mmCIF file of C-alpha atoms in Angstrom:
data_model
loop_
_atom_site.group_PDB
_atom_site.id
_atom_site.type_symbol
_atom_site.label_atom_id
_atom_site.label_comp_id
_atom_site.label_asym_id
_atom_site.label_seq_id
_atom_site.Cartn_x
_atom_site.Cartn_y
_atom_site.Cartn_z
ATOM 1 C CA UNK Q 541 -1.758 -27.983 -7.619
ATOM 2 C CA UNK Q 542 -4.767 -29.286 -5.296
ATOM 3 C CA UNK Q 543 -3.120 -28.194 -2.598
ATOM 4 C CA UNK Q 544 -2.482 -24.422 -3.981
ATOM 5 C CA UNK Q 545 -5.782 -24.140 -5.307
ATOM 6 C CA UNK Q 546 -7.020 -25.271 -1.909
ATOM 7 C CA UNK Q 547 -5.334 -22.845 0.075
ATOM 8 C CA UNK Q 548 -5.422 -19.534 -2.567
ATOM 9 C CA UNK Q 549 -9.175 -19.944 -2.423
ATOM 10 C CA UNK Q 550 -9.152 -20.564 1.495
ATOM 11 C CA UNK Q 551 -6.631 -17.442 1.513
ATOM 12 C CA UNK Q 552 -8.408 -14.801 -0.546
ATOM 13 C CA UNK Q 553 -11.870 -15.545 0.690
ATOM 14 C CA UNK Q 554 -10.210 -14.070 4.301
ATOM 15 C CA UNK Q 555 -8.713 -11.360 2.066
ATOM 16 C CA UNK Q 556 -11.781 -10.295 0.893
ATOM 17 C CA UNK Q 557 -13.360 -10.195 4.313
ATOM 18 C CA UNK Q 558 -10.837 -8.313 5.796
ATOM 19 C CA UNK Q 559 -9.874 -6.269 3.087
ATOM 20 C CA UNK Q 560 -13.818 -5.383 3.122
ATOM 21 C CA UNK Q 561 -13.732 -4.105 6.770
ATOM 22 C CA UNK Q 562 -10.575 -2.426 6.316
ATOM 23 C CA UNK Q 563 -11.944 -0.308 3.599
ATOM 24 C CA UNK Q 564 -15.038 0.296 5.227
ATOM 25 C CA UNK Q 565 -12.819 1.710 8.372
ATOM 26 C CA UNK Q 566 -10.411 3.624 6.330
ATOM 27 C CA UNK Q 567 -13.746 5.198 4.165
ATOM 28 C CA UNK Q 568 -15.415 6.294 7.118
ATOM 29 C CA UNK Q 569 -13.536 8.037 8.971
ATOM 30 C CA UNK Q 570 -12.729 9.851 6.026
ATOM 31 C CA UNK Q 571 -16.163 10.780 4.954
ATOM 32 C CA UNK Q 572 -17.161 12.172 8.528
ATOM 33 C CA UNK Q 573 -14.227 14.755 7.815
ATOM 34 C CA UNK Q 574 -15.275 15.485 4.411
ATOM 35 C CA UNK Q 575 -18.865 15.996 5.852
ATOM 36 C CA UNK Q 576 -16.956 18.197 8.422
ATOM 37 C CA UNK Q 577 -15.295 20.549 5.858
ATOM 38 C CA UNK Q 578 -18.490 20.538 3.504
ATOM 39 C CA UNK Q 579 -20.732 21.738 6.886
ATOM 40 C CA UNK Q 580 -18.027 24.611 6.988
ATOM 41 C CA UNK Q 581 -18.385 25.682 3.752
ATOM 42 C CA UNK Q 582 -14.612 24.405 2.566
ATOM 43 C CA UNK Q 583 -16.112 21.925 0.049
ATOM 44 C CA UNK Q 584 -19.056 21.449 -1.771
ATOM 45 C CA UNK Q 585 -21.209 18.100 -0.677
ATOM 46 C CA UNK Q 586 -20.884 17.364 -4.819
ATOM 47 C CA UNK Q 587 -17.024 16.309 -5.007
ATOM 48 C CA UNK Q 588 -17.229 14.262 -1.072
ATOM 49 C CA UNK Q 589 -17.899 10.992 -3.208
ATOM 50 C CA UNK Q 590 -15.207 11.333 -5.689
ATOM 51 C CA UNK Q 591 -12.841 12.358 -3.141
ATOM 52 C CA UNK Q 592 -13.756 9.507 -0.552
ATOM 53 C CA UNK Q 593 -13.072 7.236 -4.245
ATOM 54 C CA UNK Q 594 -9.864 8.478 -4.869
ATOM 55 C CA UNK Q 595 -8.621 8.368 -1.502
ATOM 56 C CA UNK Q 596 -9.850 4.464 -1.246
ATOM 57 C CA UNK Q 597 -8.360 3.977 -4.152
ATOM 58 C CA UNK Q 598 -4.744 5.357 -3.266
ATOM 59 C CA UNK Q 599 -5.395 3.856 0.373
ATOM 60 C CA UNK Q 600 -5.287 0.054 -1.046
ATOM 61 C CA UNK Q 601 -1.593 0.602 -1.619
ATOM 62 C CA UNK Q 602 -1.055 0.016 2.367
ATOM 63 C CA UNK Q 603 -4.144 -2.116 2.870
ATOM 64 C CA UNK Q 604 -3.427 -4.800 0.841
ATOM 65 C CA UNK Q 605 -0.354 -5.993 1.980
ATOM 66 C CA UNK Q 606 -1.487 -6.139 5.602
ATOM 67 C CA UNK Q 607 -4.915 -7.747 4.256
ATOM 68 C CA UNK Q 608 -2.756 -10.610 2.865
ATOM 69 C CA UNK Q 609 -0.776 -10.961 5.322
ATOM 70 C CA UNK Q 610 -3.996 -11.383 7.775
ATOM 71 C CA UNK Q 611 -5.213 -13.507 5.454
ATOM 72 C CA UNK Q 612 -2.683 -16.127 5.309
ATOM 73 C CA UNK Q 613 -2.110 -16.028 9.165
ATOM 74 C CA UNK Q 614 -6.117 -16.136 9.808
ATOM 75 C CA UNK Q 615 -6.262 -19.087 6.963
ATOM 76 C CA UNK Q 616 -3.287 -21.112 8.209
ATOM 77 C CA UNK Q 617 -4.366 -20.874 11.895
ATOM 78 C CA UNK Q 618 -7.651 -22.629 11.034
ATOM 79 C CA UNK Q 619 -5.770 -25.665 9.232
ATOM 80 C CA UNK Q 620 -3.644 -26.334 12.181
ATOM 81 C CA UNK Q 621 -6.872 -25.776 14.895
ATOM 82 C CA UNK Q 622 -8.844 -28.315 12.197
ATOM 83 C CA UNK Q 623 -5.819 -30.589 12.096
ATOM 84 C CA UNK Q 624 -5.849 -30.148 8.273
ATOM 85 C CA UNK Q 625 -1.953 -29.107 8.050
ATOM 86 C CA UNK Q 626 -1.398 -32.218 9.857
ATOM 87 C CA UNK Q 627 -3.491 -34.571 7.541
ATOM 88 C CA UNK Q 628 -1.007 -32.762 5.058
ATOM 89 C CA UNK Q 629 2.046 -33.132 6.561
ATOM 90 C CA UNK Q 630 1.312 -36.644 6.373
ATOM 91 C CA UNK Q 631 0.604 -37.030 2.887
ATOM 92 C CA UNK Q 632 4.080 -35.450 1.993
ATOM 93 C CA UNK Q 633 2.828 -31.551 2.127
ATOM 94 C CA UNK Q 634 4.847 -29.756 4.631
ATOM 95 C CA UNK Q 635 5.847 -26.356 5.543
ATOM 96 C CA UNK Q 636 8.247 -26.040 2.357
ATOM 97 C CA UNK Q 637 4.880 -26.686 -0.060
ATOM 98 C CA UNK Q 638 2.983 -24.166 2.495
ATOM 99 C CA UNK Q 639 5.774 -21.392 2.012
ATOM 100 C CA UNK Q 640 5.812 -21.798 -1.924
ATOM 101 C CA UNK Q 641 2.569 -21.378 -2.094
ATOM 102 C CA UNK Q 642 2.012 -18.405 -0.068
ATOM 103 C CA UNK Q 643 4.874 -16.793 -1.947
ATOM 104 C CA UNK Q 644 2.799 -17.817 -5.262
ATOM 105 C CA UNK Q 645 -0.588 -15.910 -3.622
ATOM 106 C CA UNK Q 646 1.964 -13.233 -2.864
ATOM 107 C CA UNK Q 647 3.301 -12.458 -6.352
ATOM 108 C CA UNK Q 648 -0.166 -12.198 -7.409
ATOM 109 C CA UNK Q 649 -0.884 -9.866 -4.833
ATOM 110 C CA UNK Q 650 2.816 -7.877 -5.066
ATOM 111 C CA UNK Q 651 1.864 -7.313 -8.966
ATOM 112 C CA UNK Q 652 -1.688 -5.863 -7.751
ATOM 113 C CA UNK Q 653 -0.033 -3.187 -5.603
ATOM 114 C CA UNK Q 654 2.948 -2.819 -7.517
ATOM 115 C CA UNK Q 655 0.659 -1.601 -10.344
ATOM 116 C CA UNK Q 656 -1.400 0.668 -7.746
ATOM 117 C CA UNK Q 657 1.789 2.230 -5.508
ATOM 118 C CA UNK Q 658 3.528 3.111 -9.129
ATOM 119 C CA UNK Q 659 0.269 3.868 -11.449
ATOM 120 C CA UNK Q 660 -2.781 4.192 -9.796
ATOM 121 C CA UNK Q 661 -1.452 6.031 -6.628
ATOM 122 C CA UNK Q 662 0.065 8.931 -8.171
ATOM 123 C CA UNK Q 663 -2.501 9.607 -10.491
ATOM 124 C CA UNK Q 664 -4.977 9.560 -7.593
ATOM 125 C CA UNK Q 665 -3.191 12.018 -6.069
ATOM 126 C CA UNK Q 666 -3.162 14.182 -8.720
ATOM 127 C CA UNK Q 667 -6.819 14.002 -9.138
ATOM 128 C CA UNK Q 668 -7.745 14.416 -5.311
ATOM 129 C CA UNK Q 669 -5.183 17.843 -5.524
ATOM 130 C CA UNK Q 670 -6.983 19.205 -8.861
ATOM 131 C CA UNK Q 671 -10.793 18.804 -7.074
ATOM 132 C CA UNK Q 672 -9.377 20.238 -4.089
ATOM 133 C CA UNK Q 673 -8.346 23.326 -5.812
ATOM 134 C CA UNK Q 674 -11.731 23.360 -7.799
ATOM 135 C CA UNK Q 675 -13.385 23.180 -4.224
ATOM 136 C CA UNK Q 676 -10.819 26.232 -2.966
ATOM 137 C CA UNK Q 677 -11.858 28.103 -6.027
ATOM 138 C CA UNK Q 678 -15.635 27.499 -5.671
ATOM 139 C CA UNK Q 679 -15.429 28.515 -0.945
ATOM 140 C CA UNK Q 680 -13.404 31.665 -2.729
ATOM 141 C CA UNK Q 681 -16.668 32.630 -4.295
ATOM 142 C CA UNK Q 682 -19.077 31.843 -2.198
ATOM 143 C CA UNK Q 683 -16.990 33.632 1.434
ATOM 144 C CA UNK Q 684 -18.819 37.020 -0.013
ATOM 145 C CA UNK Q 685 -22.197 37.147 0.978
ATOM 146 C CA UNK Q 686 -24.977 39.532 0.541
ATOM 147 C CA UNK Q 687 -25.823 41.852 4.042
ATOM 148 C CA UNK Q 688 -22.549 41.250 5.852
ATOM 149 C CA UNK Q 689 -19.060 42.825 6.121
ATOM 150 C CA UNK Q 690 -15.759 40.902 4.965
ATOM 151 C CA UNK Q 691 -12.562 41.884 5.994
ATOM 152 C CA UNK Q 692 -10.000 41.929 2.742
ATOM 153 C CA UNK Q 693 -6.237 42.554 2.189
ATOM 154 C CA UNK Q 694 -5.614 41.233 5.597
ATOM 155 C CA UNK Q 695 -7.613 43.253 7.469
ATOM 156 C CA UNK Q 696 -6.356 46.587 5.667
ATOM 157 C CA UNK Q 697 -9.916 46.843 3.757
ATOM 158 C CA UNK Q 698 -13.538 46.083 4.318
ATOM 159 C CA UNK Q 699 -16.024 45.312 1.736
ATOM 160 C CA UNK Q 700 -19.923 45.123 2.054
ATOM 161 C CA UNK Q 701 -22.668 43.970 -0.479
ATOM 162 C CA UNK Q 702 -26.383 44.282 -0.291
ATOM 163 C CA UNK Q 703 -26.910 41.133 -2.248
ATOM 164 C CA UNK Q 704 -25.047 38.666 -4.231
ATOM 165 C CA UNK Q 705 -25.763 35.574 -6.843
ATOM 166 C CA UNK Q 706 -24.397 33.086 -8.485
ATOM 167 C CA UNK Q 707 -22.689 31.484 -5.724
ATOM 168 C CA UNK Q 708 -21.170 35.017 -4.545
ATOM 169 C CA UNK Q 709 -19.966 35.400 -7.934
ATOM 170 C CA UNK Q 710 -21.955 38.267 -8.790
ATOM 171 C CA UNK Q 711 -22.412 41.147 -6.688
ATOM 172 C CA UNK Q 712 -24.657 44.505 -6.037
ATOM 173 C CA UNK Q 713 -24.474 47.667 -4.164
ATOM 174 C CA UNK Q 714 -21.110 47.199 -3.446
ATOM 175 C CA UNK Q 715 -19.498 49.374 -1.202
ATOM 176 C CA UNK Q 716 -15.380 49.089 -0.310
ATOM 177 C CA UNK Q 717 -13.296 50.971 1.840
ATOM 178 C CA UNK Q 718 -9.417 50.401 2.176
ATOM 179 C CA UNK Q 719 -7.069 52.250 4.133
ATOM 180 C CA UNK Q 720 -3.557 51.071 3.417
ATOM 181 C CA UNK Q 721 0.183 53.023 3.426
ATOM 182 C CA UNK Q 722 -1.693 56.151 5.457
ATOM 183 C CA UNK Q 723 -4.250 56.640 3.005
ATOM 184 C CA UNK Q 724 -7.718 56.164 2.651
ATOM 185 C CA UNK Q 725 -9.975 55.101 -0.848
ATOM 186 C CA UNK Q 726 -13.248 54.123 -0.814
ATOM 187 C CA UNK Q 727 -15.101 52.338 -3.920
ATOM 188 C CA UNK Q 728 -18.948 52.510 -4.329
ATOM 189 C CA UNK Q 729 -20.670 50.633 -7.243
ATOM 190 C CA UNK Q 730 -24.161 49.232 -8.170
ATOM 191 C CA UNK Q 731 -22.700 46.022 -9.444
ATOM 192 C CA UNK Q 732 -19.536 43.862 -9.193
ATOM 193 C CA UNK Q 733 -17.892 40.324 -9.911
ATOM 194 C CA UNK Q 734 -14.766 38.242 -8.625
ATOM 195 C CA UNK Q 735 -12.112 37.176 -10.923
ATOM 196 C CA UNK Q 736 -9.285 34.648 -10.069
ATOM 197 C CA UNK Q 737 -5.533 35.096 -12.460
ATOM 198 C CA UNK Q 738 -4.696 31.908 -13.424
ATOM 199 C CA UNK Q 739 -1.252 32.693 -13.106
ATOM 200 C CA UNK Q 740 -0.476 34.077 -9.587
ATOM 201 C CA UNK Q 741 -4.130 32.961 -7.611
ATOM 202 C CA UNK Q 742 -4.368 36.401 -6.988
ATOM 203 C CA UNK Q 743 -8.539 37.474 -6.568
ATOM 204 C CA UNK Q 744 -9.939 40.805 -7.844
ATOM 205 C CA UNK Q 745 -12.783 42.638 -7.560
ATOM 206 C CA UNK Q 746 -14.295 44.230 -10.606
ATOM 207 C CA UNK Q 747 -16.424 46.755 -10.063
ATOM 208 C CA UNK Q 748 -18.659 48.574 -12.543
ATOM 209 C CA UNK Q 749 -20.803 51.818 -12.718
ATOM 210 C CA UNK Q 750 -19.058 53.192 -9.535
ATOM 211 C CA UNK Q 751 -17.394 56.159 -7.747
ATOM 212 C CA UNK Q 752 -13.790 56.135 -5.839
ATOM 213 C CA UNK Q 753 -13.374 59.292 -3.118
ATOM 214 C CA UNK Q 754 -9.546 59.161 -3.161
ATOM 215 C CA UNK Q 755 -8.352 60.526 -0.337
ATOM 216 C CA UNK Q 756 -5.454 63.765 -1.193
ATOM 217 C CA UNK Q 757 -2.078 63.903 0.388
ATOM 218 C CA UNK Q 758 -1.902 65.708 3.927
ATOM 219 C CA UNK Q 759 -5.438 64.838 4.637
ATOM 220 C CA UNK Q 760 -6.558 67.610 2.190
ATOM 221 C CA UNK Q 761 -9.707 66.292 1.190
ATOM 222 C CA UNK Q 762 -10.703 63.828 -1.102
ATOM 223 C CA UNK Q 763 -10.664 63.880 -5.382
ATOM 224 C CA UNK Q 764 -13.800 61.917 -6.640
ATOM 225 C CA UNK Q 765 -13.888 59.693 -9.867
ATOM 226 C CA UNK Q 766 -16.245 57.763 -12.205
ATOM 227 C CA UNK Q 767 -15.478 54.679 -13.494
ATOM 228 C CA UNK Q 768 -17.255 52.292 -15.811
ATOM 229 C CA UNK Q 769 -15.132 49.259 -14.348
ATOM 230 C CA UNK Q 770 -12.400 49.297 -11.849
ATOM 231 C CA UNK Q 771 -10.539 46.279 -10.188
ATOM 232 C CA UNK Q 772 -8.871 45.996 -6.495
ATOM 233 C CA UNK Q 773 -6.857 43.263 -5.569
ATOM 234 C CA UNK Q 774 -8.565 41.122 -2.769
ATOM 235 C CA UNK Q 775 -6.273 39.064 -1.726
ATOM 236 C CA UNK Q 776 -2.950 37.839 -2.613
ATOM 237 C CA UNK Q 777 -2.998 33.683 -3.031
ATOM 238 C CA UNK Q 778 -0.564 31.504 -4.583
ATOM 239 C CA UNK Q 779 -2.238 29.221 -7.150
ATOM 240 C CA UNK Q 780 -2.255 25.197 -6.245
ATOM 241 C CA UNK Q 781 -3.054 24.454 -9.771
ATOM 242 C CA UNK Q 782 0.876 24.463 -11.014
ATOM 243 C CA UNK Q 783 1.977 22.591 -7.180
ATOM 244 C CA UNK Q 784 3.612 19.404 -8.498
ATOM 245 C CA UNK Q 785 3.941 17.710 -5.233
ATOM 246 C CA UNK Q 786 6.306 14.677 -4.690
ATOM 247 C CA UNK Q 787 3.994 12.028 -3.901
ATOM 248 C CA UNK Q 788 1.437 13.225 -6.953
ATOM 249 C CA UNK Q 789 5.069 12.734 -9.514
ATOM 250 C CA UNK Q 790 4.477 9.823 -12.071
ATOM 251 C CA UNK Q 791 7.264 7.154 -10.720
ATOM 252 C CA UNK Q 792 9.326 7.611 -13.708
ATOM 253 C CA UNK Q 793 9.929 11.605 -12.447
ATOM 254 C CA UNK Q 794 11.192 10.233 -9.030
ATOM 255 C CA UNK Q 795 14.868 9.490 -11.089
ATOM 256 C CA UNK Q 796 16.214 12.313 -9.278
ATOM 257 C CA UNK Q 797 18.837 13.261 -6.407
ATOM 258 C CA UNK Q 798 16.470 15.113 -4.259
ATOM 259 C CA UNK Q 799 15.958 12.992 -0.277
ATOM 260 C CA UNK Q 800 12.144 13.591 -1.103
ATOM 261 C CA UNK Q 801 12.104 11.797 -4.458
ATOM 262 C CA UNK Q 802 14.308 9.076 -3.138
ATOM 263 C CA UNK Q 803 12.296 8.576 -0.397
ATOM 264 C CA UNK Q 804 9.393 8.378 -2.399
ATOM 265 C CA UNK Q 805 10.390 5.946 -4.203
ATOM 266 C CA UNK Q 806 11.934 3.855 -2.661
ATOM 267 C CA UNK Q 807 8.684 3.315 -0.283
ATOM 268 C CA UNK Q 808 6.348 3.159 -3.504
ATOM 269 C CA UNK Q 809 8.995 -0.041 -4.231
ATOM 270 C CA UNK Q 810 8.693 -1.116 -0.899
ATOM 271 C CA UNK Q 811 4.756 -1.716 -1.035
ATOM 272 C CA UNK Q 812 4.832 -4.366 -3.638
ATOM 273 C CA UNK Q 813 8.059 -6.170 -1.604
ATOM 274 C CA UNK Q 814 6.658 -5.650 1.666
ATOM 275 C CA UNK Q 815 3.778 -8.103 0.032
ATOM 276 C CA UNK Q 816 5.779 -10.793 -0.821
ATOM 277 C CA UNK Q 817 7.892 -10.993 2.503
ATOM 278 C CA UNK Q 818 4.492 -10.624 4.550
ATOM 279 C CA UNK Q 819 2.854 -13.794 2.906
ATOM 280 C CA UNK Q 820 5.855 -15.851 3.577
ATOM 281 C CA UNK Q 821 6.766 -14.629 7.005
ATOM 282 C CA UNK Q 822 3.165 -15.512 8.086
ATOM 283 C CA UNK Q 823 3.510 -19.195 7.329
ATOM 284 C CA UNK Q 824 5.904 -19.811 10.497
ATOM 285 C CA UNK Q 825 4.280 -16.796 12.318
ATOM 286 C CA UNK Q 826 0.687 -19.107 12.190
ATOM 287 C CA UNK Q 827 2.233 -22.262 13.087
ATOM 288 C CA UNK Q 828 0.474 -23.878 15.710
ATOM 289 C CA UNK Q 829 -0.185 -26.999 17.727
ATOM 290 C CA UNK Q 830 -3.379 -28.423 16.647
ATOM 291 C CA UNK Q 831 -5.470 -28.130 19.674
ATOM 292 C CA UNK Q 832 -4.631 -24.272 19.349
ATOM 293 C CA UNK Q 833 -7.020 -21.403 18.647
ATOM 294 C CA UNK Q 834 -7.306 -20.028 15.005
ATOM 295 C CA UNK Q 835 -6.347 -16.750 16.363
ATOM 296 C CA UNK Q 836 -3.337 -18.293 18.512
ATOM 297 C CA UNK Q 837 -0.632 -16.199 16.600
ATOM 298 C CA UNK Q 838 -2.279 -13.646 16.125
ATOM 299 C CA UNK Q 839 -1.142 -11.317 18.268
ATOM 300 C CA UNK Q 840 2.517 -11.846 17.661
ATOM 301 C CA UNK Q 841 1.794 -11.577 14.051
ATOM 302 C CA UNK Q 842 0.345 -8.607 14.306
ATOM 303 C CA UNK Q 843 3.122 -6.965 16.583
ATOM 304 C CA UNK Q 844 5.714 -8.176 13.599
ATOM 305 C CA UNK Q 845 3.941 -6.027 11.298
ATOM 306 C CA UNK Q 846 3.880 -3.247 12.793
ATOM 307 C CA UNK Q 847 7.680 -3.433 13.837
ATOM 308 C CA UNK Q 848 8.602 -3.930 9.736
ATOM 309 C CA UNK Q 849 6.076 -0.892 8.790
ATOM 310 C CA UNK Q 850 7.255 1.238 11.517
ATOM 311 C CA UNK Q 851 10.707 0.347 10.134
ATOM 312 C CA UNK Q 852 9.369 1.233 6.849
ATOM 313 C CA UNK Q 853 7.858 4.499 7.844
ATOM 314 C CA UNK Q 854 10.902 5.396 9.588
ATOM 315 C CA UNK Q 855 13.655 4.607 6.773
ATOM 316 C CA UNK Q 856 11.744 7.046 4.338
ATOM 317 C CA UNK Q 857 11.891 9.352 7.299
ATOM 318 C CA UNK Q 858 15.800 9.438 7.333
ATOM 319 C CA UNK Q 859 15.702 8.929 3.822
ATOM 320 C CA UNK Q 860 13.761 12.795 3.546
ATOM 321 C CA UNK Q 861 16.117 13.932 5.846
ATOM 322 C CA UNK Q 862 19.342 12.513 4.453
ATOM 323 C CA UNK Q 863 20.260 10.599 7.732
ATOM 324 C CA UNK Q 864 21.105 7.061 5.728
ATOM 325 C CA UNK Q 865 22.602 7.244 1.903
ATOM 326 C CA UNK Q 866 20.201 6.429 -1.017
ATOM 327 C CA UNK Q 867 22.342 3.348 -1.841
ATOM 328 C CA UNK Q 868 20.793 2.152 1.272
ATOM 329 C CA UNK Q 869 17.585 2.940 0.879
ATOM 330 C CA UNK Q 870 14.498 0.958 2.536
ATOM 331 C CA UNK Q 871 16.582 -2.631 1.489
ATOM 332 C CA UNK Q 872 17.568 -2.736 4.993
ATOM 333 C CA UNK Q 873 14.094 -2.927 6.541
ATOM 334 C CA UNK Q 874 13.153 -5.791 3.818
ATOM 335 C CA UNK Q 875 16.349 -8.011 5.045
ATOM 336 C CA UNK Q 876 15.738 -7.667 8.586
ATOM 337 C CA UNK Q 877 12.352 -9.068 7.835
ATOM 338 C CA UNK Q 878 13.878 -11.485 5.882
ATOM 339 C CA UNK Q 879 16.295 -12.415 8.008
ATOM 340 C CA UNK Q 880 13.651 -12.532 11.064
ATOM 341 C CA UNK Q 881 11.790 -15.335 8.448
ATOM 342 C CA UNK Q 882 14.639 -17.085 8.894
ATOM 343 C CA UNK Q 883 15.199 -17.310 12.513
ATOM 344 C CA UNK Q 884 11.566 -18.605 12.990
ATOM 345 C CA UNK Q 885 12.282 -21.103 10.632
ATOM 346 C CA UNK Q 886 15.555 -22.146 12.701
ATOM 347 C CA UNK Q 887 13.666 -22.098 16.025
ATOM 348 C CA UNK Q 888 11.124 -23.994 14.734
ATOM 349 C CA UNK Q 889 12.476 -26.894 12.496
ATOM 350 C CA UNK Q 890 16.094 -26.626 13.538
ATOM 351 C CA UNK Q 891 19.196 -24.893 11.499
ATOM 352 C CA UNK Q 892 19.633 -28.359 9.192
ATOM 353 C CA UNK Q 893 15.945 -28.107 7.757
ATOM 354 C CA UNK Q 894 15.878 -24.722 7.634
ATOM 355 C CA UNK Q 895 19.005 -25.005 5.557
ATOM 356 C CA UNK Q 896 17.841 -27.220 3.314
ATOM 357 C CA UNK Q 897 14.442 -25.268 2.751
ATOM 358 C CA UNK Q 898 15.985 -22.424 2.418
ATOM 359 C CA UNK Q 899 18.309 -23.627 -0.708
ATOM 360 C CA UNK Q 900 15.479 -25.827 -1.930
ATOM 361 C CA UNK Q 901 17.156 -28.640 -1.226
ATOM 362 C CA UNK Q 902 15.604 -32.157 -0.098
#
């Protein structure tokens, strides 16, 4: 239990650093494309926090397994360049003990992400699409602005306002013209507002206290009404509001036969598993010979990982696609990891230890 304590705390001190710089990487580059779309008017600067939360939050899903599996390599290459896993080795603490508890920090860890890739995840998703929308709604509002000419319909219509408020919401001296199927109306008004359905996304404009010159079949002139309130159709938009995308579906909707939903989760199963088999395929990845650097292994550690994610990444890929069955799913990334534990094991110890380690036997 010394010995577990000892090396947990050694382990998830390293976590937290690298964890820490990993979220600090991962946040900024996503906040100087938030800025980006704010600058051009696609969100407002009010929802860039919450966003830049959200997606940190979801982003922890694929951070912390690699931040544990840094962890334990980074923590076990400093024992063997400090000669401690020797000292232990010869008090009876070997690689065995070392693997066991690594797979113990692991659990902990799987459980963590296990809770976030099925729970937290999806629900961040959900949240990031609903303030998205929000900010589409709120750039639909404020594109009309007082003094200039918008194109509408496409490019079939042109509307002009002398001034607007509330965030383009509101609108005077409004003047539209639309010339669409060979025939020309044109709307003048001293005040107008925008109005979004909430079932199709469609926008209107609603204008009040106005005049339409309707223009008369065979270019005979033009018929002139009054109107109290009219309303033309700006421009056609599907809704995001009702879009229940895959990766925003609680885990328990994922039950299906669709290639997306397999795929989907499958991988949110493989984040939690990909935990476990990281922690105890770095203990032979970070063995070392004492005089060795801490950062030795480091390098081949690093190229293992990204060989079992790319793996990953590419099994949900044939999963979408239907290349591989669902029966096989992503378990066929997780045993060639395994099995690649087990080789290191056997190249490094021998095939009777590894044998005996491997069936807990002494």
């Amino acid at each position: 239990m010394v010995v577990d304590r000892y090396f947990a705390k050694e382990t998830l001190s390293v976590l937290g650093s690298v964890l820490g710089v990993l979220v600090v990487i991962f946040a900024s580059k996503h906040f100087v494309r938030y800025m980006s779309d704010a600058a051009a008017g696609e969100l407002p600067t009010y929802l860039i926090l919450e966003l830049l939360g959200l997606f940190t939050l979801a982003s922890l899903t694929l951070m912390l397994p690699f931040s544990v599996f840094l962890a334990v390599v980074l923590t076990l290459g400093r024992l063997y360049r400090d000669s401690e896993m020797v000292a232990l080795e010869a008090c009876g603490v070997g690689t065995p003990r070392i693997i066991k508890a690594a797979a113990l920090l692991g659990c902990g860890v799987a459980i963590v992400v296990a809770f976030l890739s099925m729970v937290v995840a999806p629900w961040t998703e959900k949240q990031q699409y609903a303030l998205r929308d929000l900010a589409m709604s709120e750039s639909e509002y404020s594109m009309i602005e007082g003094g200039r000419f918008h194109e509408i319909r496409g490019g079939k219509g042109v509307l002009y306002v002398e001034g607007s408020s509330e965030g383009g919401r509101r609108m005077d001296n409004v003047f539209v013209r639309i010339f669409e199927d060979g025939k020309l109306d044109v709307f003048t008004a001293k005040s107008g507002y925008q109005r979004t359905d909430p079932q199709t996304g469609a926008r209107y404009l609603v204008l009040e206290n106005g005049f339409r010159y309707e223009e008369l079949p065979n270019h005979a002139g033009f018929r002139l009404h009054q109107y109290q309130a009219s309303g033309i159709r700006i421009e056609q938009q599907l809704s995001t509001r009702n879009v229940d995308p895959i990766v925003a579906r609680w885990s328990w909707e994922l039950f299906g036969s669709e290639p997306r939903e397999i795929a989907e989760l499958h991988w949110r199963i493989a984040m939690p598993m990909s935990c476990l088999i990281l922690t105890m395929l770095a203990v032979p990845l970070a063995k070392a010979r004492p005089r060795q650097g801490r950062y030795a292994k480091l390098i081949l550690a690093l190229l293992v990982y990204i060989a079992y994610t790319y793996s990953l990444m590419l099994g949900r890929s044939w999963l979408e696609k239907g290349i591989i069955p669902p029966e096989f799913g992503l378990w066929w990334a997780h045993a060639g990891a395994l099995f690649l534990f087990g080789l290191l094991l056997m190249a490094q110890f021998g095939w009777a230890w590894s044998l005996r380690t491997l069936l807990h036997r002494k």
